[in-house]
Every structure is written in C-alpha cells, then in structure tokens.
Amino acid sequence: MDKKNRNGILIASFPVIGLLMFAPAPSAESRQNPEISNSQGETLYRSACSSCHGTDGRGAPQYRVGFDLPLPDFSDCSFASREPDSDWLAIAHDGGPARGFSELMPAFGEALSFGEMKSILSYIRSFCGNEDWPPGELNLPKSLVTEKAYPEDEAVYSLAVDVEGLTGVSNKIVYEKRFGARNQFELTVPFGWAEKDVSGTQEPSAENWLGGLGDIAVGVKRAFFHNARTGTIFSATGEIVLPTGDREKGFGKGTTVFEPFVSFGQVLPSEFFFQSQAGFELPADTDRSGREAFWRLVLGRSFTSGRFGRSWSPMFEVLAARELESGQKVQWDMVPQMQVTLNRRQHIMANVGVRLPLTDGDMRDTQLLFYLLWDWFDGGFFEGW
Ligand code: HEC
C-alpha cells in the first residue's frame, strides 16, 4: 500500500471509530448500581432462587431439584467473582438460554423487577464475600496490542499481516491460566511466514517464503491492586522471552529478553474504559537486540445490541516505543479497532484493526491485526452459541 492510501485509512478511521465511541449512551441497565438492601435480596433469593440454588448458594441436592445438571456454586469465589453483574442479570431476566445455558434456569423478567433482581444479585455476591478476587466488571475488553491488567483464563490466537512492502504474516498463540485470587501464568508461542528479501529481482513465488517458530515467552502476572467501587485495576507482569526462534530467518532476537511491565485498567462512565501498559524490553545480549521502553494507551467504549445481546467495543490504541540509546526517537503507532463478542455466552470474541505507523512509515509496514479469543473458563469453544 502506498503512503497516500495509508494516510487515507488513517484519516478515515478517526471519524468512524470516533462516531462509534461518541454515539448516544447505550442502554446500559447492567452497570448501574443502586443502593440496595441486602435483606430484601436475601428474602427474594430464598423465595425465588434457593429451591434450586440452595440457601447457601452452592446448589440444592439433585434429589430435591429433580434434574442432574450440575448447579453453579455461588460461594466459589474463583467462579463467582469473574462473572460480571451484566451477565447474571441477563440470565436472571431472560433465563439460561440468554447466555447459552440450559432452560432449566428459568426467566424471571416477568416475575421480578430489575431492582429486585439486582438486590438478589448483590445478595448472591455475599456468598463469596472475599474481596481479594477482582470482580468481572474490571475485566475490560482486550485490545489488539496492550496487555490487560485483569488475570485471565484465556486462549488467544492472533494474526498480524503486513499489507505493504516486504510481506510477512505473524501468528501468536497465547495461553493464560489463573492461579489464586490475583495471579496468572502466561505462555506465548509465536510463529510466522516471511518473504525473503529478493530486492525485486524475482517474481513473487511461494519459494521465496520462509516459515518458522518465533521466540517463546513465559510470564507471571499479579493484580496488585483493584477497587470495585472506583472501577480500577493495576497489575505487574514479569515475562521471559526465550531465543527459540531462528534469527537467521528473521524469527527471533537471538537472545533471551526480560520484559517487565505494569498494566492499568479503569472503568469510565457511560461504558467507556481506559487501559494502559508500560514496560521495558531488556535483552541479555544487547549486541543482538537493543534495550527498549514502551508504553501503550487504549480508550474504548462498549455497546450492547438490544438489552442483553452481542457486545461491540470500538477502541483506539496508541503505541509508543523507544530504544534506550541516546539520540533514538520515539516510534508511534495507532491502532483503530473493533472487538465483538461472537456467541451468546460471550466467551468467544474477535477483534480486528489496523496498525498504522505514525513515525518512520517508510521503514515500518502498516499491518492488519486480528485475534480470536476464547475465555475457556466459561465453557468449551463450541458451547453457548
Ligand atoms: C428451577 C431451578 C432454578 C431456579 C428456581 C433458579 N435457577 Fe438459576 N440456574 C439453574 C440451573 C439449572 C442453572 C445452570 C444452567 C446451566 O449450567 O446450563 C442455573 C444457573 C444460574 C446462573 C448462571 C451462573 C453461571 O454459570 O454463570 C445464574 C446467575 C442464576 N442461575 C441465577 C438465578 C437467580 C438469580 C435465581 C432466582 C431469581 C435463579 N437462578 C433461580 C436453575 C434454577
């Protein structure tokens, strides 16, 4: 793509994403949090829900409910804390199928008001009662590049395609696994294909393409701070990138890289959200790869189609990186993008965007970015559609 086209995309993407983000406020009954009395919630829970979910929230025994589908355990913090109120409200209002669960979970939309359902939910929340676990409301939509602060059980496949110049395709599979209330382990396996630099002397052909494994990374994240009331979460991650890639083919740095970084997430009014990440890339062998500082910012907003339907999140991401040598300039990129939930359970999501270099555009390619995300704790890939 030539420079003019690229500038065209850049200019066109601002108003499109901008309009989406600043459109009228979505019908967000979900995140309002009226003052509710827990005793009303308890009374209602006991009359409407406990026959199946049990007075202790762990699920009534099978012989009493008359079906053998396992009931959720609301006292299990690992499960209950991560489910945002909006999802549970959708299920209580429209019944299990609203989120791809069984119709054995009845709809209460006719029998109970929103206020009553919210009071029940806040009572259900008290079954876990341990505030060490960051609530699901702080699990903000994942952008294409910036690392989230929320600890996750997730598998993500991502793809980056150079759309101009020396063409390359990079893929990455990321596996994330939570442990304890606030920690997460992470494994990243990159692989890709790149066109050999044949300097325009040959016709393009498949033989000019090389495939290979990249640098595998392992990391540990910890959410050091969160506040459900202010909608804030902050975490720190240490990652080690191993030189498993073939440097000769261009698939690795050829040296171990230590990557410490911090991530921050903030819920904003009207379904807006802000996220940021900042850190360093510190290679063991600085002859092979330079030390670098990076920082990334994301502003986005979520929209729900209908009352409890699909969720759309347009986001603007700004990326900055600077080699830590004197005289180096900051490299800036911009990534307008759109995330969407694909299934009813909303645990399968996709995001697509364009990474546009704002500096040194002649040396760095515009890239098309995409990911497919599976929040595997919420069910199998083919469940809940
Ligand atoms: C007739 C039995 C029954 C009653 C009454 C009932 N539920 Fe359920 N509920 C279920 C079953 C069964 C499931 C599990 C569905 C599945 O796994 O597919 C469920 C699941 C749920 C979930 C989903 C949890 C998750 O996995 O994310 C929520 C939330 C919930 N119920 C809330 C309520 C509330 C609130 C009430 C009372 C207003 C209520 N239920 C009353 C049977 C019931």
mmCIF file of N, CA and C in Angstrom, residues 186 226 292 295 298 360:
data_model
loop_
_atom_site.group_PDB
_atom_site.id
_atom_site.type_symbol
_atom_site.label_atom_id
_atom_site.label_comp_id
_atom_site.label_asym_id
_atom_site.label_seq_id
_atom_site.Cartn_x
_atom_site.Cartn_y
_atom_site.Cartn_z
ATOM 1 N N GLU A 186 1.325 -17.259 32.037
ATOM 2 C CA GLU A 186 1.101 -16.969 30.620
ATOM 3 C C GLU A 186 2.179 -17.619 29.742
ATOM 4 N N HIS A 226 -6.916 -3.582 43.225
ATOM 5 C CA HIS A 226 -8.146 -3.312 42.485
ATOM 6 C C HIS A 226 -9.154 -2.694 43.424
ATOM 7 N N GLU A 292 14.766 -1.458 25.198
ATOM 8 C CA GLU A 292 13.687 -0.611 24.721
ATOM 9 C C GLU A 292 12.686 -0.335 25.843
ATOM 10 N N TRP A 295 5.256 2.112 25.935
ATOM 11 C CA TRP A 295 4.022 2.445 26.641
ATOM 12 C C TRP A 295 2.872 2.462 25.653
ATOM 13 N N VAL A 298 -5.130 2.789 25.622
ATOM 14 C CA VAL A 298 -6.354 2.363 24.918
ATOM 15 C C VAL A 298 -7.549 3.120 25.486
ATOM 16 N N ASP A 360 8.300 7.145 10.998
ATOM 17 C CA ASP A 360 9.130 6.252 10.178
ATOM 18 C C ASP A 360 8.306 5.293 9.330
#
